């Protein structure tokens, strides 16, 4: 059990009031352990942790090969954000992404929130 001050902080992180968290915890305690384990596994991963501890919302996970392609696009003079957005928009086709960036046909959002090309 969490101390009251930690419960409040945890509830805030989850976007719940302390009372809602208390209700959720009570409901979870009523679920049979095997059913709870099955539910957690369905949420994702063998560890049953779902998205907890994963990338933040709105982020995209790339494989090492895909990240290498983004890095090569960066080496052409584009930011990581520009390169990654063009790579994803081109359905992960590095050549198409480079063309989009160089031709200015890709309307990306930069880190400051503005759009544009070069």
Tab-separated table of C-alpha atoms in Angstrom:
chain	number	residue	atom	x	y	z
A	1	UNK	CA	0.000	0.000	0.000
A	2	UNK	CA	1.173	3.485	-0.804
A	3	UNK	CA	1.405	6.180	1.870
A	4	UNK	CA	-1.279	8.885	1.407
A	5	UNK	CA	1.144	11.488	-0.016
A	6	UNK	CA	2.419	9.008	-2.615
A	7	UNK	CA	-1.134	7.930	-3.451
A	8	UNK	CA	-2.035	11.532	-4.293
A	9	UNK	CA	1.002	11.932	-6.559
A	10	UNK	CA	0.321	8.574	-8.247
A	11	UNK	CA	-3.327	9.485	-8.810
A	12	UNK	CA	-2.262	12.782	-10.388
A	13	UNK	CA	0.150	10.963	-12.726
A	14	UNK	CA	-2.729	8.750	-13.854
A	15	UNK	CA	-5.057	11.704	-14.276
A	16	UNK	CA	-7.331	10.523	-11.457
A	17	UNK	CA	-8.496	12.004	-8.189
A	18	UNK	CA	-7.296	10.187	-5.045
A	19	UNK	CA	-10.868	8.939	-4.560
A	20	UNK	CA	-10.981	7.522	-8.108
A	21	UNK	CA	-7.634	5.812	-7.554
A	22	UNK	CA	-8.947	4.291	-4.315
A	23	UNK	CA	-11.997	2.961	-6.171
A	24	UNK	CA	-9.823	1.566	-8.955
A	25	UNK	CA	-7.533	-0.159	-6.458
A	26	UNK	CA	-10.553	-1.670	-4.670
A	27	UNK	CA	-11.951	-2.926	-7.992
A	28	UNK	CA	-8.628	-4.463	-8.992
A	29	UNK	CA	-8.401	-6.279	-5.651
A	30	UNK	CA	-11.729	-7.981	-6.437
A	31	UNK	CA	-10.450	-9.492	-9.721
A	32	UNK	CA	-9.167	-13.092	-9.430
A	33	UNK	CA	-5.351	-13.188	-9.821
A	34	UNK	CA	-5.371	-15.400	-12.930
A	35	UNK	CA	-7.921	-13.151	-14.646
A	36	UNK	CA	-5.911	-10.051	-13.690
A	37	UNK	CA	-2.736	-11.612	-15.147
A	38	UNK	CA	-4.572	-12.425	-18.385
A	39	UNK	CA	-5.864	-8.849	-18.609
A	40	UNK	CA	-2.397	-7.415	-18.048
A	41	UNK	CA	-0.921	-9.679	-20.728
A	42	UNK	CA	-3.594	-8.558	-23.196
A	43	UNK	CA	-2.605	-4.956	-22.540
A	44	UNK	CA	0.770	-5.728	-24.064
A	45	UNK	CA	4.026	-7.464	-23.467
A	46	UNK	CA	4.938	-10.556	-21.558
A	47	UNK	CA	5.639	-8.473	-18.479
A	48	UNK	CA	2.016	-7.346	-18.494
A	49	UNK	CA	2.973	-3.714	-18.169
A	50	UNK	CA	1.300	-2.563	-21.379
A	51	UNK	CA	2.445	0.918	-22.263
A	52	UNK	CA	3.831	1.682	-18.829
A	53	UNK	CA	7.438	2.754	-19.058
A	54	UNK	CA	7.292	2.791	-22.843
A	55	UNK	CA	7.724	5.732	-25.124
A	56	UNK	CA	5.711	8.827	-24.304
A	57	UNK	CA	2.416	9.369	-26.104
A	58	UNK	CA	2.881	10.720	-29.591
A	59	UNK	CA	6.332	9.216	-30.023
A	60	UNK	CA	7.197	6.602	-32.614
A	61	UNK	CA	9.471	3.629	-32.030
A	62	UNK	CA	11.862	2.853	-34.892
A	63	UNK	CA	13.976	-0.221	-35.450
A	64	UNK	CA	17.757	0.162	-35.596
A	65	UNK	CA	17.615	-0.057	-39.392
A	66	UNK	CA	14.912	2.619	-39.580
A	67	UNK	CA	16.817	4.883	-37.178
A	68	UNK	CA	19.908	4.479	-39.372
A	69	UNK	CA	17.847	5.714	-42.333
A	70	UNK	CA	16.711	8.752	-40.306
A	71	UNK	CA	20.346	9.414	-39.375
A	72	UNK	CA	21.358	9.308	-43.050
A	73	UNK	CA	18.601	11.840	-43.821
A	74	UNK	CA	19.954	14.029	-41.019
A	75	UNK	CA	23.393	13.840	-42.616
A	76	UNK	CA	21.839	15.513	-45.669
A	77	UNK	CA	21.293	18.624	-43.551
A	78	UNK	CA	17.892	18.070	-41.963
A	79	UNK	CA	16.993	17.957	-38.269
A	80	UNK	CA	16.152	14.650	-36.630
A	81	UNK	CA	12.528	15.750	-36.360
A	82	UNK	CA	12.331	16.705	-40.054
A	83	UNK	CA	14.079	13.515	-41.148
A	84	UNK	CA	11.910	11.269	-38.967
A	85	UNK	CA	8.662	12.930	-40.018
A	86	UNK	CA	9.513	12.680	-43.721
A	87	UNK	CA	10.628	9.062	-43.269
A	88	UNK	CA	7.329	8.116	-41.608
A	89	UNK	CA	5.259	10.159	-44.111
A	90	UNK	CA	6.996	8.360	-46.998
A	91	UNK	CA	5.955	4.985	-45.579
A	92	UNK	CA	9.542	4.461	-44.398
A	93	UNK	CA	11.029	4.852	-47.884
A	94	UNK	CA	14.356	6.637	-47.410
A	95	UNK	CA	14.720	7.732	-51.045
A	96	UNK	CA	11.188	9.146	-51.198
A	97	UNK	CA	11.728	10.908	-47.853
A	98	UNK	CA	14.928	12.548	-49.146
A	99	UNK	CA	13.149	13.706	-52.303
A	100	UNK	CA	10.292	15.117	-50.243
A	101	UNK	CA	12.700	17.041	-48.026
A	102	UNK	CA	14.863	18.394	-50.862
A	103	UNK	CA	11.933	19.345	-53.070
A	104	UNK	CA	10.134	21.060	-50.211
A	105	UNK	CA	6.996	19.050	-50.950
A	106	UNK	CA	6.835	17.781	-47.387
A	107	UNK	CA	5.174	20.114	-44.882
A	108	UNK	CA	6.766	19.090	-41.577
A	109	UNK	CA	6.424	20.488	-38.085
A	110	UNK	CA	9.741	21.522	-36.582
A	111	UNK	CA	10.604	21.455	-32.885
A	112	UNK	CA	9.351	25.042	-32.400
A	113	UNK	CA	5.948	24.074	-33.773
A	114	UNK	CA	6.228	25.914	-37.077
A	115	UNK	CA	5.808	24.204	-40.396
A	116	UNK	CA	7.714	24.611	-43.561
A	117	UNK	CA	10.523	23.391	-45.657
A	118	UNK	CA	14.044	24.568	-46.267
